[in-house]
Coordinates of C-alpha atoms and ligand atoms in Angstrom, one line a residue:
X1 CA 97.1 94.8 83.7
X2 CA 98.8 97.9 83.0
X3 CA 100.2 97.6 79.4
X4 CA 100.6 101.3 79.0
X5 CA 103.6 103.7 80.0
X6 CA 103.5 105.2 83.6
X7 CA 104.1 108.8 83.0
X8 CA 103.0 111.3 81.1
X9 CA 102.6 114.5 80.0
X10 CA 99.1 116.5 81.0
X11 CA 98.1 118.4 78.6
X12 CA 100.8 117.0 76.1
X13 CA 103.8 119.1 77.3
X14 CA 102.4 120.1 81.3
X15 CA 103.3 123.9 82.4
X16 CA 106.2 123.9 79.8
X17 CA 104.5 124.9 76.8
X18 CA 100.7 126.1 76.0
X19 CA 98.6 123.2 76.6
X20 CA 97.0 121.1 74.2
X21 CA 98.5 121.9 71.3
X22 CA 101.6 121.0 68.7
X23 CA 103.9 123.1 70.4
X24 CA 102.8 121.0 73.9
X25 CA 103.8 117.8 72.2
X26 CA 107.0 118.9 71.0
X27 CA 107.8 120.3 74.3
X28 CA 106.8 117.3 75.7
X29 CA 109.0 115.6 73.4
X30 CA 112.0 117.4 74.1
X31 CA 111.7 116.6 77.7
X32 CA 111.6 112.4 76.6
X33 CA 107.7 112.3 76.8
X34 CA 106.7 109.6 74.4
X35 CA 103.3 109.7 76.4
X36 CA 100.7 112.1 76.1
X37 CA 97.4 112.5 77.8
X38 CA 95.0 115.6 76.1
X39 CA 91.8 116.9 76.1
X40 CA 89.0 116.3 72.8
X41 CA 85.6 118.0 72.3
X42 CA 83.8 118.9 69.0
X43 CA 83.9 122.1 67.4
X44 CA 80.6 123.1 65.5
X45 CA 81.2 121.5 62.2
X46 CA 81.6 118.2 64.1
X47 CA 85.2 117.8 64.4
X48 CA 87.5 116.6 67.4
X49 CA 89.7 119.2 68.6
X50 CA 92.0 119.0 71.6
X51 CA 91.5 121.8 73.8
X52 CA 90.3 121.8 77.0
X53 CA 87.7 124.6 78.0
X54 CA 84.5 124.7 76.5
X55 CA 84.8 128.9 76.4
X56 CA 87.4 130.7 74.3
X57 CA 89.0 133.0 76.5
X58 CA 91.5 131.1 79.1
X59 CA 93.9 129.7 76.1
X60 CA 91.8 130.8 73.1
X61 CA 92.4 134.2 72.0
X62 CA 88.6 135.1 71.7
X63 CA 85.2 134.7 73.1
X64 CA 82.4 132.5 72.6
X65 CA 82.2 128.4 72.8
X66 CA 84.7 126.2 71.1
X67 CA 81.3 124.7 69.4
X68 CA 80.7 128.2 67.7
X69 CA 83.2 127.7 65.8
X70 CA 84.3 125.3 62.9
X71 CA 87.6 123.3 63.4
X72 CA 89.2 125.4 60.6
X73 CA 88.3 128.7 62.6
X74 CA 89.4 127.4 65.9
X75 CA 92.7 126.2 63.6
X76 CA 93.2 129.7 62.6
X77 CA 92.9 130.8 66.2
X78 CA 95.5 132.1 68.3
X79 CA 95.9 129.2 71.2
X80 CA 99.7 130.1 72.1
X81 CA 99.9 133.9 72.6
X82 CA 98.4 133.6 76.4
X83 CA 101.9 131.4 77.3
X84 CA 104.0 133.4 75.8
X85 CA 104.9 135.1 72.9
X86 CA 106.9 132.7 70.9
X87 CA 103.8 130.4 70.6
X88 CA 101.8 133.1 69.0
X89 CA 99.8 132.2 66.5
X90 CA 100.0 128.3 67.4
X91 CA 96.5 127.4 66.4
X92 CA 93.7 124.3 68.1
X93 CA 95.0 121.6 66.5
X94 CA 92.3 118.8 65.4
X95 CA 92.7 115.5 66.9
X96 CA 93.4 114.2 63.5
X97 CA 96.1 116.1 63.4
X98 CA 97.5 115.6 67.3
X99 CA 97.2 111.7 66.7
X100 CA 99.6 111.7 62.9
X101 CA 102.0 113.8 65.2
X102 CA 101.9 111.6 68.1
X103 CA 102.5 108.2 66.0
X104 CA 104.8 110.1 63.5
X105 CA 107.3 110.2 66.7
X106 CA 105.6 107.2 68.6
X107 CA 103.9 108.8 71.4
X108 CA 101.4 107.0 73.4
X109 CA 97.7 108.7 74.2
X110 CA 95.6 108.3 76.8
X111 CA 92.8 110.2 75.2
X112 CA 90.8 112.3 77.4
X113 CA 87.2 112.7 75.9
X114 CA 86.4 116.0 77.3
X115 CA 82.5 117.0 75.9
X116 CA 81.1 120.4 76.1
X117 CA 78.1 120.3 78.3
X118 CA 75.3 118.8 76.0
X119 CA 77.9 117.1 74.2
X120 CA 78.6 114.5 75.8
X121 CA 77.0 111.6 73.2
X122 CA 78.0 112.6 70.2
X123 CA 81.8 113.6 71.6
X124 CA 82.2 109.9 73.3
X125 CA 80.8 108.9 69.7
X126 CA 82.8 111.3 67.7
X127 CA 86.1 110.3 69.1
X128 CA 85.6 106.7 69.6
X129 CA 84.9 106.4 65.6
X130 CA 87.9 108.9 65.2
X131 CA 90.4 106.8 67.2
X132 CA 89.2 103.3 65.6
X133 CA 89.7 105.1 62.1
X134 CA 93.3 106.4 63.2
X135 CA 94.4 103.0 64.4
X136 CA 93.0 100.4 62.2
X137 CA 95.9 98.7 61.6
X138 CA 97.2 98.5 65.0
X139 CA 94.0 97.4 66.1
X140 CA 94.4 94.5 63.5
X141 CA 97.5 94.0 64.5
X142 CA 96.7 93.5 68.2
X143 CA 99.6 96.9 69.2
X144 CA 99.3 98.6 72.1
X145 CA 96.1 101.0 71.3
X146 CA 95.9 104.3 72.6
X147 CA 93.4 104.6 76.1
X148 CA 90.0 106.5 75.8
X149 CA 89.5 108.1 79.4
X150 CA 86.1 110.5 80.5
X151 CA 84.4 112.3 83.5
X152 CA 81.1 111.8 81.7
X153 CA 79.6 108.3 82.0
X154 CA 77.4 109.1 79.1
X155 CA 80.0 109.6 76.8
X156 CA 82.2 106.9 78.0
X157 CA 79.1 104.7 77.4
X158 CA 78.6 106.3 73.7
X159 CA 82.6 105.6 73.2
X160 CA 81.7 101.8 73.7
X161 CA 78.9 101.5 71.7
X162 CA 81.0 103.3 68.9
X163 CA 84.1 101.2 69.4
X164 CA 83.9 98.0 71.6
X165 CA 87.5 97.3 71.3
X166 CA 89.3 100.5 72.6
X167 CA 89.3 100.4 76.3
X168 CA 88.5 103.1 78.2
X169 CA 89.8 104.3 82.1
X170 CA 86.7 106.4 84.4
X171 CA 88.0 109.6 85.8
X172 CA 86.6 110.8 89.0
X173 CA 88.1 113.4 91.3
X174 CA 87.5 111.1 94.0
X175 CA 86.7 107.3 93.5
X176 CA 83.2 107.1 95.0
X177 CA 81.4 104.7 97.4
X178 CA 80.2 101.8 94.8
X179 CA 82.6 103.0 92.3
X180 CA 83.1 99.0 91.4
X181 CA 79.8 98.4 90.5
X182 CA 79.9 101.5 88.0
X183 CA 83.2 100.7 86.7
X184 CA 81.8 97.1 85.9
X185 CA 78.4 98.7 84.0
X186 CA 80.8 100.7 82.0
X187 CA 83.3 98.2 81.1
X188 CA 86.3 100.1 82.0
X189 CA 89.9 98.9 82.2
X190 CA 91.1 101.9 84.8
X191 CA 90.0 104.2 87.5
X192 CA 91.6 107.7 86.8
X193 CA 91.7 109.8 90.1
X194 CA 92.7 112.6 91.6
X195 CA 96.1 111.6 93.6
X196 CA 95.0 114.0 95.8
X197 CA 92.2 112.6 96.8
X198 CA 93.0 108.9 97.2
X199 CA 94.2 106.5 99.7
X200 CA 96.3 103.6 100.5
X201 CA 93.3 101.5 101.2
X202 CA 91.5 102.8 98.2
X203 CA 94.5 102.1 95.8
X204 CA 94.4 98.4 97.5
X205 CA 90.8 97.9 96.6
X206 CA 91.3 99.3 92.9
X207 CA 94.0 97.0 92.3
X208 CA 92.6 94.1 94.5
X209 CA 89.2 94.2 91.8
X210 CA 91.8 94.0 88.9
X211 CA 91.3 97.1 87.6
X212 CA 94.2 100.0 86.4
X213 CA 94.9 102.6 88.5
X214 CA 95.7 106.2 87.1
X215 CA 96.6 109.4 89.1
X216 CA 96.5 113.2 87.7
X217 CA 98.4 115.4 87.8
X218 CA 101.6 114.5 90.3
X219 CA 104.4 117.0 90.3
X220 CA 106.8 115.8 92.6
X221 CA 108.7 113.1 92.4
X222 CA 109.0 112.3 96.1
X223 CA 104.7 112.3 95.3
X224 CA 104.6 109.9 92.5
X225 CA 107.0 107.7 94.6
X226 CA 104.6 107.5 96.9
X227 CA 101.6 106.8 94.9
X228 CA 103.5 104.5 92.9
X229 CA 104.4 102.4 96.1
X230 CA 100.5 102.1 96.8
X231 CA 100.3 100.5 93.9
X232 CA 98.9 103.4 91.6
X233 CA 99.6 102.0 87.9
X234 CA 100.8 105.6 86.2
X235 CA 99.9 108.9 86.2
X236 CA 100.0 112.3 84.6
X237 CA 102.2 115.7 85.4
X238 CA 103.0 119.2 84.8
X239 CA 106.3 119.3 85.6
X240 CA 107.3 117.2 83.0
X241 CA 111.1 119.2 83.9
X242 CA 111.1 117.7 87.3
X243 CA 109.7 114.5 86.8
X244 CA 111.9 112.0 83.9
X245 CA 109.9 109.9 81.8
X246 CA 109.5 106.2 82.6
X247 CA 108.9 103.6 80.4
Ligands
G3P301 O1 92.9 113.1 82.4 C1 93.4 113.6 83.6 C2 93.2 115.1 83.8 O2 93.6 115.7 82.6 C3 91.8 115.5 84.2 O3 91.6 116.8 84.4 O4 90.8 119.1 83.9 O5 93.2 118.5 83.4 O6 91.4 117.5 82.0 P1 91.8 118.0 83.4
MG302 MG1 92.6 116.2 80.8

């Protein structure tokens, strides 16, 4: 039910590193994260980047909206310097790029598809088509695919229409009243949840209807214990120095 690892690293290397980029995954590495969960939305030219804000500003040195701005600009961009400043200069990487790194050093994905507001069709489309191109063979081969994962319903239903065969996990802060009948239109494998907002009883009925069950972001370990024990499937964390990585 849940084939994929239990913990990961948000934001591919948590508070360690500057989030959603190279460096992030080779932090994230260092600590023994082989699991990755990021962030993907289009830059202008139509390209899947991973960053997670719609505005430059926060982690991209600049202003304006990450769909001003061709993946090559926002490549050239300067996505490090606000962590610190040996990442200067560390640039938005291009999903393209994120995914050869992650299955150069076998890294598992749970693919956040993260659309600017408008977006949010041709993103779940975008990086459906993206991720079935990436992984042809191992989708031929029947491997352990990477999992697609959205807020957006609409892009979630795009990212099905594009690519049937990669599942995809719902996220909601909290899992609503009737989230089982929505989960069912959708066709989705997992509820993703805030841990903070969920229950024991709530955990039971996920797992009860056969569905996955996936927490963000847990930084304790006495806390992911815990969730783990209600039967929460895996979930993702910052402290990716506090926490080890599980199979
Ligand atoms: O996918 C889990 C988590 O990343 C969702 O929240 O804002 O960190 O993308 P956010
Ligand atoms: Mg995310």
């Amino acid at each position: 039910m849940w084939p994929y690892p239990r913990t990961l690293a948000h934001r591919g290397g948590g508070t360690l590193a500057p989030e959603n980029t190279l460096a992030a995954l080779r932090c994230g590495l260092a600590y023994g994260y082989r699991a990755v969960e990021f962030d993907v939305m289009l830059a202008s030219d139509g390209v899947p980047v991973v960053v997670h804000d719609p505005e430059l500003g926060r982690t991209v040195a600049g202003s304006g909206f990450i769909s001003d701005y061709t993946a090559e600009e926002l490549g050239r961009m300067d996505a490090g310097a606000w962590f610190g400043p040996q990442f200067a200069g560390e640039g938005v990487p291009t999903f393209e790029a994120v995914v050869a790194y992650c299955k150069a050093q076998r890294i598992w994905m749970n693919i956040e598809i993260k659309p600017a507001p408008g977006f949010e069709v041709p993103t779940g489309l975008a990086v459906a088509r993206a991720t079935r191109s990436h992984f042809t063979q191992e989708i031929a081969a029947g491997e352990l695919l990477p999992l697609l994962s959205s807020f957006s319903i609409a892009a979630l239903q795009a990212a099905r229409q594009a690519a049937p065969e990669l599942a995809r996990g719902w996220l909601v802060e909290a899992v609503p009243a009737g989230w089982m009948q929505t989960a069912k239109e959708l066709g989705v494998v997992a509820i993703h949840c805030d841990h903070k907002q969920l229950t024991p009883e709530l955990a039971r009925q996920v797992k009860e209807a056969g569905y996955g069950l996936f927490c963000y972001t847990v930084n304790t370990r006495e806390r992911a214990s815990e969730l783990l024990a209600w039967g929460v499937d895996g979930y993702c964390t910052d402290r990716i120095d506090v926490i080890p990585p599980m199979a």
